[in-house]
C-alpha positions as a printed NumPy array, in Angstrom:
array([[219.298, 131.259, 133.928],
       [217.516, 131.35 , 130.602],
       [217.537, 127.574, 130.396],
       [216.089, 127.286, 133.841],
       [213.381, 129.818, 133.04 ],
       [212.533, 128.008, 129.814],
       [212.366, 124.725, 131.603],
       [210.065, 126.266, 134.203],
       [207.808, 127.769, 131.533],
       [207.621, 124.454, 129.706],
       [206.9  , 122.677, 132.94 ],
       [204.118, 125.213, 133.664],
       [202.633, 124.852, 130.174],
       [202.377, 121.057, 130.302],
       [199.701, 120.833, 132.99 ],
       [197.461, 123.276, 131.089],
       [197.642, 121.133, 127.961],
       [196.868, 118.024, 129.939],
       [193.885, 119.757, 131.536],
       [192.529, 120.827, 128.135],
       [192.98 , 117.315, 126.749],
       [191.256, 115.795, 129.744],
       [188.311, 118.219, 129.384],
       [187.978, 117.358, 125.685],
       [188.041, 113.653, 126.53 ],
       [185.337, 114.122, 129.154],
       [183.158, 116.007, 126.641],
       [183.602, 113.212, 124.105],
       [182.674, 110.588, 126.647],
       [179.59 , 112.58 , 127.62 ],
       [178.54 , 112.881, 123.99 ],
       [179.129, 109.186, 123.486],
       [176.987, 108.485, 126.525],
       [174.228, 110.649, 125.07 ],
       [174.503, 108.885, 121.736],
       [174.399, 105.495, 123.375],
       [171.353, 106.573, 125.388],
       [169.588, 107.782, 122.245],
       [170.533, 104.572, 120.433],
       [169.253, 102.509, 123.297],
       [165.984, 104.449, 123.228],
       [165.654, 103.798, 119.529],
       [166.443, 100.122, 119.987],
       [163.904,  99.828, 122.822],
       [160.674, 101.523, 121.755],
       [159.048, 100.527, 125.026],
       [161.264, 102.994, 126.878],
       [159.968, 105.945, 124.818],
       [157.225, 107.871, 126.574],
       [154.23 , 108.129, 124.182],
       [152.613, 111.48 , 123.52 ],
       [149.291, 111.779, 125.282],
       [146.539, 113.394, 123.276],
       [144.174, 115.538, 125.254],
       [141.252, 114.334, 123.15 ],
       [141.779, 110.798, 124.449],
       [141.159, 111.988, 127.964],
       [137.721, 113.32 , 127.065],
       [134.869, 111.032, 128.099],
       [133.48 , 109.057, 125.132],
       [129.734, 109.342, 124.628],
       [128.197, 105.87 , 124.52 ],
       [124.642, 106.745, 123.484],
       [125.224, 105.42 , 119.971],
       [123.565, 106.485, 116.741],
       [120.362, 108.05 , 118.082],
       [118.669, 111.418, 117.501],
       [120.44 , 113.843, 119.823],
       [117.327, 115.995, 120.133],
       [116.14 , 113.5  , 122.75 ],
       [118.527, 115.24 , 125.172],
       [117.327, 118.792, 124.435],
       [115.391, 119.018, 127.697],
       [118.152, 117.516, 129.867],
       [121.315, 119.125, 131.279],
       [123.462, 116.198, 130.093],
       [124.156, 114.972, 126.573],
       [124.91 , 111.299, 127.217],
       [126.88 , 108.86 , 129.328],
       [130.53 , 107.889, 129.401],
       [132.062, 104.429, 129.694],
       [131.508, 104.41 , 133.475],
       [127.813, 105.241, 133.133],
       [128.189, 108.802, 134.394],
       [126.416, 111.722, 132.803],
       [128.287, 113.967, 130.392],
       [127.252, 117.566, 130.955],
       [126.526, 119.807, 128.021],
       [129.115, 122.491, 127.231],
       [128.11 , 126.113, 127.426],
       [126.58 , 127.387, 124.204],
       [127.538, 130.771, 122.822],
       [124.808, 133.261, 122.05 ],
       [124.186, 134.818, 118.642],
       [126.387, 137.854, 119.379],
       [129.373, 135.695, 120.289],
       [128.818, 133.569, 117.187],
       [128.719, 136.69 , 115.042],
       [131.946, 138.048, 116.555],
       [133.589, 134.652, 116.146],
       [132.466, 134.589, 112.551],
       [134.059, 137.981, 111.926],
       [137.312, 137.336, 113.793],
       [137.999, 133.62 , 113.46 ],
       [139.401, 132.723, 110.003],
       [138.583, 129.046, 110.605],
       [134.911, 129.664, 111.319],
       [133.821, 128.395, 107.878],
       [135.498, 125.035, 108.49 ],
       [134.241, 124.597, 112.055],
       [131.508, 122.036, 112.641],
       [129.669, 121.055, 115.797],
       [129.878, 117.499, 117.084],
       [126.376, 116.58 , 118.229],
       [127.55 , 113.739, 120.44 ],
       [129.859, 115.943, 122.521],
       [128.511, 119.425, 121.776],
       [131.972, 120.763, 120.975],
       [133.265, 122.545, 117.879],
       [135.728, 120.7  , 115.649],
       [137.927, 122.423, 113.065],
       [138.189, 120.38 , 109.89 ],
       [141.585, 119.884, 108.321],
       [142.417, 120.471, 104.68 ],
       [142.38 , 116.727, 104.008],
       [138.897, 116.366, 105.504],
       [137.55 , 119.314, 103.511],
       [139.045, 117.887, 100.328],
       [137.418, 114.525, 101.077],
       [134.   , 116.19 , 101.616],
       [134.279, 118.163,  98.373],
       [135.226, 115.055,  96.422],
       [132.264, 113.134,  97.816],
       [129.895, 116.003,  96.977],
       [131.229, 116.101,  93.407],
       [130.634, 112.375,  93.004],
       [134.309, 111.472,  92.878],
       [136.415, 108.948,  94.746],
       [136.948, 109.948,  98.396],
       [140.686, 109.359,  98.099],
       [142.531, 111.632,  95.709],
       [145.341, 109.119,  95.232],
       [143.11 , 106.577,  93.453],
       [142.947, 106.911,  89.664],
       [139.811, 105.346,  88.146],
       [141.203, 105.734,  84.619],
       [144.603, 104.18 ,  85.07 ],
       [145.957, 102.078,  82.241],
       [145.036,  98.404,  82.218],
       [147.84 ,  96.009,  83.01 ],
       [147.492,  92.797,  81.056],
       [149.003,  90.404,  83.563],
       [147.635,  87.344,  81.705],
       [149.661,  86.16 ,  78.788],
       [148.006,  86.23 ,  75.365],
       [150.327,  83.597,  73.975],
       [148.998,  80.06 ,  73.877],
       [151.13 ,  77.693,  75.932],
       [151.973,  74.26 ,  74.579],
       [152.018,  72.528,  77.929],
       [148.731,  72.49 ,  79.904],
       [148.563,  73.515,  83.524],
       [147.165,  70.109,  84.438],
       [147.314,  66.975,  82.302],
       [145.275,  64.895,  84.7  ],
       [142.938,  62.411,  82.963],
       [139.199,  62.895,  83.273],
       [137.655,  60.897,  86.145],
       [135.255,  58.068,  85.421],
       [132.473,  59.714,  87.413],
       [131.977,  62.256,  84.647],
       [130.944,  59.58 ,  82.157],
       [128.505,  57.528,  84.248],
       [125.162,  58.546,  85.803],
       [125.323,  59.797,  89.341],
       [124.077,  57.336,  91.961],
       [123.105,  60.092,  94.392],
       [121.164,  62.027,  91.786],
       [119.253,  58.844,  90.946],
       [118.321,  58.411,  94.619],
       [117.238,  62.021,  94.854],
       [115.019,  61.762,  91.77 ],
       [113.42 ,  58.529,  93.012],
       [112.68 ,  60.173,  96.347],
       [110.863,  63.049,  94.6  ],
       [108.938,  60.592,  92.356],
       [107.833,  58.59 ,  95.391],
       [106.649,  61.746,  97.147],
       [104.618,  62.792,  94.079],
       [102.992,  59.352,  93.827],
       [102.033,  59.342,  97.515],
       [100.622,  62.839,  97.297],
       [103.225,  64.437,  99.569],
       [104.269,  66.858,  96.846],
       [101.469,  68.498,  94.907],
       [101.917,  70.544,  91.753],
       [101.456,  74.256,  92.036],
       [ 98.04 ,  75.568,  91.146],
       [ 98.271,  78.431,  88.702],
       [ 96.692,  81.547,  90.119],
       [ 94.401,  83.759,  88.11 ],
       [ 96.791,  86.386,  86.882],
       [ 95.169,  89.709,  86.156],
       [ 96.064,  90.861,  82.639],
       [ 98.288,  93.862,  82.335],
       [ 95.916,  95.637,  79.94 ],
       [ 92.145,  95.316,  80.363],
       [ 89.006,  97.295,  79.617],
       [ 88.384,  99.79 ,  82.371],
       [ 84.594,  99.942,  81.948],
       [ 84.083,  96.318,  80.937],
       [ 82.406,  95.347,  84.223],
       [ 80.581,  98.605,  84.802],
       [ 77.107,  97.057,  84.82 ],
       [ 77.983,  94.436,  87.408],
       [ 77.117,  95.191,  90.996],
       [ 79.968,  95.672,  93.405],
       [ 80.473,  93.45 ,  96.4  ],
       [ 80.015,  96.335,  98.831],
       [ 76.354,  96.541,  99.933],
       [ 76.4  , 100.349, 100.173],
       [ 77.799, 100.858,  96.695],
       [ 75.599, 103.154,  94.62 ],
       [ 76.702, 103.477,  90.991],
       [ 76.977, 106.946,  89.522],
       [ 74.262, 108.001,  87.079],
       [ 75.32 , 107.716,  83.475],
       [ 75.576, 110.665,  81.153],
       [ 73.038, 111.237,  78.475],
       [ 73.991, 109.61 ,  75.202],
       [ 74.87 , 112.106,  72.423],
       [ 72.186, 112.803,  69.877],
       [ 72.117, 113.933,  66.249],
       [ 72.618, 117.583,  67.205],
       [ 76.064, 116.757,  68.634],
       [ 77.326, 115.285,  65.377],
       [ 80.048, 117.125,  63.451],
       [ 77.754, 117.085,  60.392],
       [ 74.163, 116.94 ,  61.68 ],
       [ 71.112, 116.894,  59.409],
       [ 69.866, 120.334,  58.274],
       [ 66.752, 120.2  ,  60.452],
       [ 69.005, 120.12 ,  63.564],
       [ 70.929, 123.266,  62.604],
       [ 69.533, 126.419,  64.268],
       [ 68.508, 129.453,  62.292],
       [ 69.772, 132.98 ,  62.909],
       [ 66.752, 133.824,  65.047],
       [ 67.234, 130.709,  67.133],
       [ 70.927, 131.506,  67.552],
       [ 70.083, 135.06 ,  68.628],
       [ 67.48 , 133.823,  71.077],
       [ 69.906, 131.219,  72.457],
       [ 72.553, 133.896,  73.083],
       [ 70.09 , 136.184,  74.848],
       [ 69.066, 133.498,  77.347],
       [ 70.849, 132.862,  80.594],
       [ 73.125, 129.799,  80.614],
       [ 70.82 , 128.18 ,  83.169],
       [ 67.74 , 128.599,  80.949],
       [ 69.27 , 127.158,  77.782],
       [ 68.154, 123.716,  76.726],
       [ 71.639, 122.878,  75.44 ],
       [ 75.01 , 124.327,  76.355],
       [ 76.216, 124.389,  72.742],
       [ 75.059, 125.343,  69.264],
       [ 75.043, 122.609,  66.62 ],
       [ 77.409, 123.306,  63.726],
       [ 78.179, 121.459,  60.513],
       [ 81.7  , 120.657,  59.304],
       [ 82.77 , 119.028,  56.061],
       [ 85.015, 116.432,  57.708],
       [ 86.222, 115.391,  61.126],
       [ 89.606, 117.076,  60.662],
       [ 87.926, 120.468,  60.553],
       [ 86.309, 120.089,  63.975],
       [ 88.049, 122.424,  66.477],
       [ 88.696, 121.64 ,  70.114],
       [ 85.72 , 121.957,  72.445],
       [ 86.446, 124.947,  74.658],
       [ 84.08 , 123.862,  77.467],
       [ 85.349, 120.297,  77.77 ],
       [ 87.329, 120.785,  80.992],
       [ 84.559, 122.888,  82.524],
       [ 81.977, 120.176,  81.882],
       [ 84.228, 117.448,  83.275],
       [ 84.877, 119.589,  86.354],
       [ 81.167, 120.129,  86.938],
       [ 80.569, 116.418,  86.452],
       [ 83.144, 115.603,  89.124],
       [ 81.579, 118.154,  91.47 ],
       [ 78.168, 116.556,  90.989],
       [ 79.534, 113.105,  91.747],
       [ 81.393, 114.361,  94.814],
       [ 78.923, 116.814,  96.359],
       [ 75.493, 115.634,  95.33 ],
       [ 74.139, 112.928,  97.683],
       [ 72.911, 109.698,  96.209],
       [ 69.936, 107.751,  97.388],
       [ 69.121, 104.191,  96.572],
       [ 65.484, 103.803,  95.57 ],
       [ 63.858, 100.452,  95.875],
       [ 61.746,  99.646,  92.898],
       [ 58.201,  98.5  ,  93.621],
       [ 57.798,  94.926,  92.578],
       [ 54.251,  94.771,  91.126],
       [ 52.746,  91.675,  89.595],
       [ 51.118,  92.548,  86.235],
       [ 48.163,  90.275,  87.019],
       [ 47.336,  92.404,  90.048],
       [ 46.794,  95.48 ,  87.859],
       [ 43.838,  93.791,  86.078],
       [ 40.671,  94.135,  88.166],
       [ 39.031,  90.911,  89.231],
       [ 35.65 ,  90.418,  87.471],
       [ 32.794,  88.756,  89.29 ],
       [ 31.503,  85.399,  88.181],
       [ 28.703,  85.491,  85.55 ],
       [ 26.481,  83.361,  87.751],
       [ 26.517,  86.095,  90.378],
       [ 25.207,  88.676,  87.833],
       [ 22.014,  86.805,  86.906],
       [ 19.293,  87.365,  85.965],
       [ 20.393,  88.741,  82.635],
       [ 19.526,  87.751,  79.056],
       [ 21.356,  84.685,  77.945],
       [ 19.963,  84.304,  74.406],
       [ 18.984,  86.539,  71.474],
       [ 15.355,  86.751,  70.487],
       [ 13.252,  88.936,  68.253]])
């Protein structure tokens, strides 16, 4: 009985083992199928579905590089590839911008795209590129401008030349085509087709500014400015004693109004030119001179052309004054 029971138990156990083995084999085959599918996808890149970026679906603005303020008064911001208008996105007010500035940690790296009107968050690589450009460095951080020089040319003199070709004969004889070209130019000069360049009157780099002051300008309405009075003996740094004022004259000059004074300075004597101080009214006088030239109207007076012979009165003829004595008698 025991043997029969054992044989029955063993017979009952066998199917379970076969079922487990068959399930494991099916799992392996499934995994192999998955692996083969993945391998086939890797071998055939055309079968892989590409990732679609949402930014590619946005309509591209085709207005080009133009000032975007031209569209300030319009509801659209440009045109897409099909020629349809691209509407402007809604703009946030100042309160929403302030709240976004307080809450959004990426607000400092957000920029507005003028062509689309949308906000773009800059990446760390883009911010690094901008900072490098602002600092005057290379845009790419991987490039090293101070890398060591690689001497890829040999410094040793080679015994065998790269080319031992003999020099051609054309290098030792005159060129036939150059001779024809020169003869063509000579013939054109002889016939007058080519004329030498006429040297233009070159204005010198340094010239006297007031050299041609006395000459009349070409403009008919040009009126030259009146010249300043030439300096006299009293304006010398060491004038004669008779030009130096006395104490009474100095006191009287100081008591007068500046408009009533004959001169706007007091003559003084100095031993040498090095002792002469700076003139404190120089800029004031030049300023007043410029005001006179700018504000005071000028008038061109025509000089009267008088013949000197006309100023002498015409005397009557002596024959018309007779009778009168014509000889002396006692």
